[in-house]
Coordinates of C-alpha atoms in Angstrom, one line a residue:
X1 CA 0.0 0.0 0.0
X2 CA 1.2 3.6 -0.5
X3 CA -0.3 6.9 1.0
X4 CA 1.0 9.9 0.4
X5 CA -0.1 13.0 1.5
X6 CA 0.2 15.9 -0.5
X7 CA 0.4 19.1 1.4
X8 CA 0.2 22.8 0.0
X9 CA 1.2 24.9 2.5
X10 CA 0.0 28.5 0.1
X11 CA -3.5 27.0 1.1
X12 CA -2.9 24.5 4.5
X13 CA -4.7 21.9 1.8
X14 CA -4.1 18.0 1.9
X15 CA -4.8 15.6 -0.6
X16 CA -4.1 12.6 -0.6
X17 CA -3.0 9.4 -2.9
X18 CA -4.0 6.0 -2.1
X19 CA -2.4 2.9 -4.4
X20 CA -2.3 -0.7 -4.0
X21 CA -1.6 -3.6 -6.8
X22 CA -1.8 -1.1 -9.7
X23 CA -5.2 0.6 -8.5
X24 CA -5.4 3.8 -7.1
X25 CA -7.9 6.8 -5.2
X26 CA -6.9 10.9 -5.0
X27 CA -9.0 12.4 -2.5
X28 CA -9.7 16.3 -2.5
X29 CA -7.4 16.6 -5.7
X30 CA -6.0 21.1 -6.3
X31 CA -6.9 22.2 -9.3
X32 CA -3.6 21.0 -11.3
X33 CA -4.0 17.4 -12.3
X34 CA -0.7 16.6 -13.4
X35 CA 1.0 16.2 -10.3
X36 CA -1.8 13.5 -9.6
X37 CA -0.7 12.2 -13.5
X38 CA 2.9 12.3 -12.7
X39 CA 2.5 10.2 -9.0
X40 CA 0.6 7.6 -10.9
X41 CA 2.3 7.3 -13.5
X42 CA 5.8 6.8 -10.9
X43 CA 3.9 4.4 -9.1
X44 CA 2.4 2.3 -12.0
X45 CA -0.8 3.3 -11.0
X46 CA -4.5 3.6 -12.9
X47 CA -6.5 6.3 -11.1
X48 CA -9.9 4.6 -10.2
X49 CA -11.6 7.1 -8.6
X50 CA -11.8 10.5 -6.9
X51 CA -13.2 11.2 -3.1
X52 CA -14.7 14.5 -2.2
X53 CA -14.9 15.0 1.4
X54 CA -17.4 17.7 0.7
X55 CA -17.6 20.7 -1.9
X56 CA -14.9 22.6 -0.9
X57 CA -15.3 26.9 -0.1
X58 CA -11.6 27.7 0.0
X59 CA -10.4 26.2 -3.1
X60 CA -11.9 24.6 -6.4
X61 CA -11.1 20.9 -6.7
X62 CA -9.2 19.7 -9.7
X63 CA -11.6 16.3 -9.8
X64 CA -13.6 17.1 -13.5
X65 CA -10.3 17.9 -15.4
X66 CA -8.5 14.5 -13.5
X67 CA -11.7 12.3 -14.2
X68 CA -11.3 13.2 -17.8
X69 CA -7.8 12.8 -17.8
X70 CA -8.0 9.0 -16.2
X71 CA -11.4 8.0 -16.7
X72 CA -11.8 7.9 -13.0
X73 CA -14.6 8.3 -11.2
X74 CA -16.1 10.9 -8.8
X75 CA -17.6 9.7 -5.6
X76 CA -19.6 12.8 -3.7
X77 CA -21.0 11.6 -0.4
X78 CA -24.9 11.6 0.1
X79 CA -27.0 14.5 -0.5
X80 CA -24.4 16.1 -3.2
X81 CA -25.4 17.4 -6.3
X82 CA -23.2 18.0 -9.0
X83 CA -23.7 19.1 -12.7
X84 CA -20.8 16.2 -14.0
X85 CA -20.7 13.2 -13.9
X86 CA -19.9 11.1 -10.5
X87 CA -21.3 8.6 -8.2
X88 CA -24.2 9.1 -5.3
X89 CA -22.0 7.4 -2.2
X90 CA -24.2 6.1 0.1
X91 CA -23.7 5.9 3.7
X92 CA -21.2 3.0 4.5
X93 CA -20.6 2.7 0.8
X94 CA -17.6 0.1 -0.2
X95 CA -15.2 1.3 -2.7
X96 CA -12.1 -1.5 -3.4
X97 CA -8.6 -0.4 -4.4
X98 CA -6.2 -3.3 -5.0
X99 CA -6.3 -5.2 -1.7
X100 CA -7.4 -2.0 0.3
X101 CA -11.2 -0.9 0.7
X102 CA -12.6 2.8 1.7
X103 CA -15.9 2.8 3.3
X104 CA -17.9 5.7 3.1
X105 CA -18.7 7.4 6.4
X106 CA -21.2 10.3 5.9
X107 CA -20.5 13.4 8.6
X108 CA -22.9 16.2 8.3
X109 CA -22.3 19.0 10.1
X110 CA -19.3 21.3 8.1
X111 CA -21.5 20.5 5.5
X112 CA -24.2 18.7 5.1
X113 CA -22.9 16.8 2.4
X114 CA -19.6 16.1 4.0
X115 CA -18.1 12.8 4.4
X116 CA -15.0 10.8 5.6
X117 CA -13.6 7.9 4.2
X118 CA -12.1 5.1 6.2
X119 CA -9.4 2.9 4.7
X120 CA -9.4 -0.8 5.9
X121 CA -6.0 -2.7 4.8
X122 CA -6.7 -6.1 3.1
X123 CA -7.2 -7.6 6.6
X124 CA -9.9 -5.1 7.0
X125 CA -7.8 -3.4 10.2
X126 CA -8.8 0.0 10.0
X127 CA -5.9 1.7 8.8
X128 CA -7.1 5.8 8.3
X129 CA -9.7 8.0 8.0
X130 CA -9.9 11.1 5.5
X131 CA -12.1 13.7 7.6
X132 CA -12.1 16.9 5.1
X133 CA -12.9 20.0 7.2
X134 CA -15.2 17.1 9.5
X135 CA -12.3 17.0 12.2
X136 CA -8.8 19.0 11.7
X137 CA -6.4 18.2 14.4
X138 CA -7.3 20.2 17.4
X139 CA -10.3 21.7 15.7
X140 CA -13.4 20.7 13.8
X141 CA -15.1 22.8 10.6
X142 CA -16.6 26.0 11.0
X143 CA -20.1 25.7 11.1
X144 CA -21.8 28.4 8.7
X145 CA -20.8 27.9 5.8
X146 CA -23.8 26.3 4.4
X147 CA -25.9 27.7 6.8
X148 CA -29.3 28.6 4.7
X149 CA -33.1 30.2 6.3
X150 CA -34.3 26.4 6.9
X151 CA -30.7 25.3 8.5
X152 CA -28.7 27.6 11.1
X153 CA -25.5 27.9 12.3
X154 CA -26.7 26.1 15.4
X155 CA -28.3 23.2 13.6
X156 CA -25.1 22.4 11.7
X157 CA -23.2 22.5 14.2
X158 CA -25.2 20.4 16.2
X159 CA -25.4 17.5 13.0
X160 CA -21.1 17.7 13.4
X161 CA -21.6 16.8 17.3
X162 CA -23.4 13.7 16.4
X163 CA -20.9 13.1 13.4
X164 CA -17.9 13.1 15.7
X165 CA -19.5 11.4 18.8
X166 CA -21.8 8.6 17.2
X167 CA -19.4 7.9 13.5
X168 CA -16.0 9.0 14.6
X169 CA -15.4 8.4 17.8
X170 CA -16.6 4.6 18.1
X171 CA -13.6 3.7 15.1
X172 CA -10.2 2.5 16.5
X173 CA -8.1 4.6 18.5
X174 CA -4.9 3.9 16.7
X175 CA -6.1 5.3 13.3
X176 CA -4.6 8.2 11.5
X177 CA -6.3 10.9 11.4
X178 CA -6.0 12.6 7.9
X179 CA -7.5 15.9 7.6
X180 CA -8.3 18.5 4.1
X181 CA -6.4 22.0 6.1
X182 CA -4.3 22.5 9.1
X183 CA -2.9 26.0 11.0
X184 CA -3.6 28.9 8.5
X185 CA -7.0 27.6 7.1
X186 CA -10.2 30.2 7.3
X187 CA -12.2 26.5 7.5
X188 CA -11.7 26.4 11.2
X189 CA -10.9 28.9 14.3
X190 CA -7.9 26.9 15.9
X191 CA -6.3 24.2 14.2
X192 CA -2.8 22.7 14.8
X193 CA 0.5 23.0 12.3
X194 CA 0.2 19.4 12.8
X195 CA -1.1 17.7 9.7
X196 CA -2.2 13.9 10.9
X197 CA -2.8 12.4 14.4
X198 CA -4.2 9.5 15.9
X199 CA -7.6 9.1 16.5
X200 CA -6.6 8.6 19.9
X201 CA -4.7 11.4 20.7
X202 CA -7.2 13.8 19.1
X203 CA -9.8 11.9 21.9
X204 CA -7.5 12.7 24.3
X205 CA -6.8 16.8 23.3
X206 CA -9.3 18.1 20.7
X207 CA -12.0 20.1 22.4
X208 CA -14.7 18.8 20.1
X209 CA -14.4 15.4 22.0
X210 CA -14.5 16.4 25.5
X211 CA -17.7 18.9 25.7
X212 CA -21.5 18.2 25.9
X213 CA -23.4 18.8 22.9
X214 CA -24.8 22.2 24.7
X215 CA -20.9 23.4 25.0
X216 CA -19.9 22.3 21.7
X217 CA -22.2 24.3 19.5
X218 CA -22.1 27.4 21.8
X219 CA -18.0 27.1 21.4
X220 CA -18.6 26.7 17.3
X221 CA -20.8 29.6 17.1
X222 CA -19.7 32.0 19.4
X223 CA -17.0 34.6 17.6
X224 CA -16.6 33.2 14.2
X225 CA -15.2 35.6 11.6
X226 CA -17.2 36.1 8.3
X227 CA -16.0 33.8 5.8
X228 CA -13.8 35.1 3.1
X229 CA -16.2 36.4 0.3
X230 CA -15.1 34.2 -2.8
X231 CA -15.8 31.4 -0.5
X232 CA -19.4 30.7 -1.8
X233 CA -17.5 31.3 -5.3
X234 CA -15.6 28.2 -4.7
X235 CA -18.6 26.2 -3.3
X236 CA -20.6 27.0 -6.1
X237 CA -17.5 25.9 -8.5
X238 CA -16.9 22.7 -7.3
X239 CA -20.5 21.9 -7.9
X240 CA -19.9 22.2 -11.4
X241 CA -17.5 21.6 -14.7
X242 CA -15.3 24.7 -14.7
X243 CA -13.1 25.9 -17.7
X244 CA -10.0 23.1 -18.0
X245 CA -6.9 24.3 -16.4
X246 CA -4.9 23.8 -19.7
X247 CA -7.1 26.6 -21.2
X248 CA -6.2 29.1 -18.4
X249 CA -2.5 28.5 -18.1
X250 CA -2.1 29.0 -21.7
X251 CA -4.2 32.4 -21.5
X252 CA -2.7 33.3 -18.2
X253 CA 1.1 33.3 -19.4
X254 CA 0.6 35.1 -22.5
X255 CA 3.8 37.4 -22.7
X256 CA 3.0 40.9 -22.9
X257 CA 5.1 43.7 -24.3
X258 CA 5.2 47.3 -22.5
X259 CA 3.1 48.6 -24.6
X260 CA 0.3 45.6 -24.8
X261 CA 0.4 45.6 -21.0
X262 CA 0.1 49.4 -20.7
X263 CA -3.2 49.2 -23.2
X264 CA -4.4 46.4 -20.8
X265 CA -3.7 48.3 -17.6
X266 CA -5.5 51.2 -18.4
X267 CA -8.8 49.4 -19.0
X268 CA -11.1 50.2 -16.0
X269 CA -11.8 46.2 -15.8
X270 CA -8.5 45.4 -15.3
X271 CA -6.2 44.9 -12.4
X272 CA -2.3 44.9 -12.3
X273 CA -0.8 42.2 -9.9
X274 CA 2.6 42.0 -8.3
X275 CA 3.7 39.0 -7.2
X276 CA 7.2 39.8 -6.8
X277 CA 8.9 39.9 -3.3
X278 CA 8.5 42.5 -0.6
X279 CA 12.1 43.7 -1.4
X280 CA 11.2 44.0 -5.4
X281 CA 8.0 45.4 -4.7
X282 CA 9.2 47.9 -2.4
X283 CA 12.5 48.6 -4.5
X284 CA 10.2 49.4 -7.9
X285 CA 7.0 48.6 -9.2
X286 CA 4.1 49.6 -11.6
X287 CA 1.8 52.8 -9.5
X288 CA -1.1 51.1 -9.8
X289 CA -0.2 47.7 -8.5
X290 CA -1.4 45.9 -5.8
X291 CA 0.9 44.1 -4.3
X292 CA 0.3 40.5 -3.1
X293 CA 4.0 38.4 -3.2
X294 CA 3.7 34.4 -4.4
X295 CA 6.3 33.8 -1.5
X296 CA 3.4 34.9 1.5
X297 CA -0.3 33.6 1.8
X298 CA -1.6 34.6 -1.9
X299 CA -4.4 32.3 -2.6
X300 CA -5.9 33.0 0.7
X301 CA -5.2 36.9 0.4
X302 CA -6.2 37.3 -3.1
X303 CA -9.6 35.3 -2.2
X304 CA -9.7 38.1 0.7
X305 CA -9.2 41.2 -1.3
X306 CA -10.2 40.4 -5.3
X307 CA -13.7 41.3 -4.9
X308 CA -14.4 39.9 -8.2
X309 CA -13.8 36.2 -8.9
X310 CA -14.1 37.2 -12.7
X311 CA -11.5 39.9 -12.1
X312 CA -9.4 40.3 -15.3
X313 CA -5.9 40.3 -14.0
X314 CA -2.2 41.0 -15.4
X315 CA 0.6 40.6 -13.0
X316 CA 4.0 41.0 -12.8
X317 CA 6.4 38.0 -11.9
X318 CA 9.7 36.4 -10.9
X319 CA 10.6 34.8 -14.1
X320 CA 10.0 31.6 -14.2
X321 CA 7.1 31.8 -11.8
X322 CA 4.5 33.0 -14.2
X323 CA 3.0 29.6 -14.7
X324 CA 2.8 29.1 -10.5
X325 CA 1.1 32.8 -10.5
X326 CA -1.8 31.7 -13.0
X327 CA -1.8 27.6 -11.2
X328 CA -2.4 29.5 -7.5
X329 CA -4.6 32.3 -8.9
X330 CA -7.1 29.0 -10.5
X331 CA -6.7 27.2 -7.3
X332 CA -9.4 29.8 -5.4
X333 CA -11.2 30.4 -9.0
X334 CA -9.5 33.5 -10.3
X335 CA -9.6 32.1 -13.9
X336 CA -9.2 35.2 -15.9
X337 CA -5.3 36.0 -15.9
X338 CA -4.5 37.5 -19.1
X339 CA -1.0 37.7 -19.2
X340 CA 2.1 39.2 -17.8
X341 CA 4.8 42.3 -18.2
X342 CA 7.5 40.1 -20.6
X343 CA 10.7 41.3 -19.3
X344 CA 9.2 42.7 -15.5
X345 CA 9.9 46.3 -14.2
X346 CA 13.2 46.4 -15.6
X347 CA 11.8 46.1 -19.0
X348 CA 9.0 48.7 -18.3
X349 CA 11.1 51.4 -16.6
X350 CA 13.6 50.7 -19.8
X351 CA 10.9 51.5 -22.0
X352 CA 10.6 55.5 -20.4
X353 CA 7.6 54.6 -18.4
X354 CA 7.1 55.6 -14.7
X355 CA 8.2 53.2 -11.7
X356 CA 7.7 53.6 -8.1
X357 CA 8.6 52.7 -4.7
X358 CA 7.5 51.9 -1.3
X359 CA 9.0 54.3 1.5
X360 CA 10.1 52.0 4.1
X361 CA 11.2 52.2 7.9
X362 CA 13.1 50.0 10.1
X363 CA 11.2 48.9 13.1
X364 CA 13.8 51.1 15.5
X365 CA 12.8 53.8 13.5
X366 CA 9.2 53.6 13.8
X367 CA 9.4 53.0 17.5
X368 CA 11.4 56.1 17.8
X369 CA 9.2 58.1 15.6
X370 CA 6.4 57.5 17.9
X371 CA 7.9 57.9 20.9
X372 CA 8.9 61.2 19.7
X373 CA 5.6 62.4 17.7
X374 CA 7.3 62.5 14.6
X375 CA 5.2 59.5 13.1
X376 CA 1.7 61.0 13.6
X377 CA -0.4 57.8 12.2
X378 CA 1.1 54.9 12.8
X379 CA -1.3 51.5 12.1
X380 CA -1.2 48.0 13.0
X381 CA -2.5 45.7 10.4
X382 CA -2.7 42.3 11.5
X383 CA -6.1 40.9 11.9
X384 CA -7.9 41.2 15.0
X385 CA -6.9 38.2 16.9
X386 CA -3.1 39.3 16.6
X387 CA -3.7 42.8 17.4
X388 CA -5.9 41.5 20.8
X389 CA -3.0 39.6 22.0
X390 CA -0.6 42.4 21.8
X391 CA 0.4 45.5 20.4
X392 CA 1.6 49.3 20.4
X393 CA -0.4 50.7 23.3
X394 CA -2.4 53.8 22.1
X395 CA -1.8 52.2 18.0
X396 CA -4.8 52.0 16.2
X397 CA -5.7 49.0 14.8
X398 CA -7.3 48.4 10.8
X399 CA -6.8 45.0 9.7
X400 CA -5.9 44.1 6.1
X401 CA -8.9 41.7 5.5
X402 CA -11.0 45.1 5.8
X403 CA -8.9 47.3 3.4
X404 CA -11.7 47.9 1.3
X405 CA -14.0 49.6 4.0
X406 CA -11.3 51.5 6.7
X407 CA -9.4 52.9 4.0
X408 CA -12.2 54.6 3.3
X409 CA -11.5 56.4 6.7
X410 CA -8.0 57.6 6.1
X411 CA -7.1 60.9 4.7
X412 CA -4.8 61.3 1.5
X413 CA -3.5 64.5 3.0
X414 CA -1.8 62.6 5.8
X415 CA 1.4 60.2 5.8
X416 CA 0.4 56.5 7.4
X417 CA 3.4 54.0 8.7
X418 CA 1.7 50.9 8.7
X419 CA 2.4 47.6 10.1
X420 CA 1.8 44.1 10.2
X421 CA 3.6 41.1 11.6
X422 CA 6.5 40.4 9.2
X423 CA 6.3 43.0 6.5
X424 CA 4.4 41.3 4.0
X425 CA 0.6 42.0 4.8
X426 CA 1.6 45.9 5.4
X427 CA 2.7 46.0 1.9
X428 CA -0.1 44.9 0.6
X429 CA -1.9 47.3 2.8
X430 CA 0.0 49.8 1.2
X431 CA -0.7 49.1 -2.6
X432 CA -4.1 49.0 -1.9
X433 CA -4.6 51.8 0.0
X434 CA -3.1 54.1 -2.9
X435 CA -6.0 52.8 -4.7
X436 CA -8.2 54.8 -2.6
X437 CA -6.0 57.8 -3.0
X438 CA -3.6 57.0 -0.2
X439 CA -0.4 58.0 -1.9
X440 CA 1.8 58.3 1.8
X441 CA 2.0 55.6 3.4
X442 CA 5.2 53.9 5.1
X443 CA 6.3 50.2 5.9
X444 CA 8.1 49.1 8.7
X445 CA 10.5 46.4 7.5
X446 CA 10.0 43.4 9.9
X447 CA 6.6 44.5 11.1
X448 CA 5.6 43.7 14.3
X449 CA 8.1 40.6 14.9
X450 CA 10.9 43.2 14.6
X451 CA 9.5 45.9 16.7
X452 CA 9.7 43.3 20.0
X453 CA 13.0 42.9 18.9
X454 CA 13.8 46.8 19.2
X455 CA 14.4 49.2 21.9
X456 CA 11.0 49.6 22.6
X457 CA 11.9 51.1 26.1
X458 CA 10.6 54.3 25.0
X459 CA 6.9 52.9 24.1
X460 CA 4.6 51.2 25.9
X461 CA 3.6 47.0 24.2
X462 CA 0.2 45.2 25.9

């Protein structure tokens, strides 16, 4: 038997491959099939089908374009309706792979549609489960997501009690745990950098196992974050055949001159992306870029702050990463890249047009400033959570994932040095907020990270 999981850390995503005596499962396959292809093909392998856990929100699922590219099939647990082709699982459904089986084990309660799937070796010792966003290790799914007016919050959360306390929880202890996200997922409040446990050991330390069913939905329901908006995108996606990847990455890395991509860039519909790093970025780039670098959380982010999934987009890369750009830009739906600046910044600023950069700060600096009053409006911003467990005393606080609405409060008169907690977010702050007009604005190198590392005698940190 071989399982492997596949983990993207850019979206704290695993799949997972499954082979044994030629046959072989994906399970929650990213949108690019060929790493799937490639594994197979290593391992002698025929693709026989595809699991969903559940339809995914924070990522479209590569399973159409694989199906069509092995002749696989789809299983979707019960009550999931697709417009493709796949199989209706039932609940405690057999599936055979080579000597192995997976059983289908249907967990309401992310979703209603969600499932796990338990592995069995050829002995029939249960061996793993795949739990999707059902349990994570040290946290279960959010609850909302598929909330609707004739099923709440509440009830969901309720039908994932029963899931992990009457299907989960009676399976054998020594099992491993197997679950679709980890620490850094918007699918869950809490969730551990690890990325498998025992069944056992999650018994023993996840909170979902040791409170009353009262507890447990007031602990899922109290203080949850609204979801990232192109989450309901990505549901509605994955319920569906989507244009193939091939299509996209051919559109999406058309080279553009200077000229074509000036012609695209001033078109109203379109937006200029720079994926560079924070040092390129800050160093030079196009006015009217947003900033959001491959090397930080971009899928998530630009789910976050594209409004549009349909956004037409032309971006500026590290060469050789323009393929990457357009693969993680499909992988949360954003399907309309239509090319990139052939040559970067160096060959637009050759070609007489306008470059700029990002003033920047170091974090002694900054301190200083405001201990001093020569840094008038300094901001923090991290999300919420960071900025409640500590920060600048008296610093105001306007998180990134709400650019679009407190930027709105800022004045283009004034100079902003803005912060985050490693440099990365601010800059994207930054970018956007000249957008709205907000041509000033500073970055502290090292964010917030550096700033405990400075002389902060001066200042006061809660």
């Amino acid at each position: 038997m071989i399982l492997q999981q596949l983990y993207t850390k850019c979206l704290a995503q695993g799949a997972y491959f499954i082979s044994s005596n030629g046959e072989g499962a994906i399970i929650d396959p990213l949108r690019e099939v060929q790493p799937y292809l490639d594994l197979a093909a290593e391992n002698k392998t025929t693709i026989k089908y595809i699991f969903l856990t559940h339809f995914h929100a924070d990522f479209v699922s590569g399973q159409v374009d694989l199906a069509k590219a092995t002749g696989a099939t789809v299983i979707l647990g019960p009550n999931a309706k697709a417009g493709y082709d796949y199989h209706s699982a039932s609940d405690g459904e057999i599936f055979i792979l080579g000597d192995l089986s997976i059983t289908t084990i249907h967990t309401p309660g992310h979703t209603m549609e969600s499932t796990c799937y338990l592995l069995k070796d050829k002995q029939g010792k249960e061996e793993a489960l795949f739990t999707g966003d059902t349990l994570f290790i040290g946290d279960v799914g959010r609850p909302d997501l598929a909330a609707k007016t004739d099923l709440t919050t509440h009830d969901l959360a309720g039908h994932l009690y029963d899931s992990l306390h009457h299907k989960i929880a009676p399976l054998s202890d020594d099992i491993i745990i197997y679950p679709a996200h980890g620490a850094g997922s918007a699918c869950g409040k809490n969730m551990s950098s690890e990325t498998s446990d025992t069944l056992g050991n999650q018994k023993q330390n996840n909170y979902a196992f040791k409170l009353n069913k009262e507890d447990f939905i007031k602990e899922l329901t109290d203080g949850l974050t609204f979801p990232p908006a192109y989450f309901p995108h990505n549901v509605a996606m994955n319920k569906k055949a989507n244009t193939d990847f091939d299509t996209i990455i051919n559109r999406g890395t058309t080279a553009l001159t200077p000229d074509q991509f000036e012609k695209l860039a001033n078109e109203k519909e379109v937006l200029v992306l720079d994926t560079r790093s924070v040092f390129a970025f800050a160093k030079a780039s196009l006015p009217q870029a947003w900033f959001v670098g491959l090397q930080g959380q971009f899928a998530p982010w630009i789910g976050a702050l594209i409004a549009d999934i349909h956004q037409k987009i032309i971006f500026i890369a590290e060469e050789g990463t323009e393929e990457e750009v357009v693969t993680r830009l499909a992988r949360v739906g954003y399907d309309n890249s239509l090319g990139f600046l052939e040559g970067g910044v160096e060959a637009w600023e050759q070609s007489g047009r306008t470059v700029v950069a990002t003033a920047e700060v170091t974090a002694q600096e900054f301190v200083d400033g405001i201990a001093t009053g020569d840094i008038k409006n300094p901001l923090d911003v991290r999300k919420a959570g960071e900025y409640a467990t500590s920060h600048i005393e008296g610093l105001p606080h306007m998180g990134l994932d709400e650019v679009h609405v407190n930027a709105h409060t800022l004045e283009a008169g004034n100079t902003y040095h803005i912060h985050c907690a490693g440099g990365y977010r601010s800059l994207i702050y930054a970018s956007i907020a000249k957008s709205y007009g907000i041509n000033s604005v500073v970055n502290v190198l090292g964010g917030y990270g550096a700033i405990k590392k400075a002389d902060t005698s001066s200042i006061k940190l809660t």
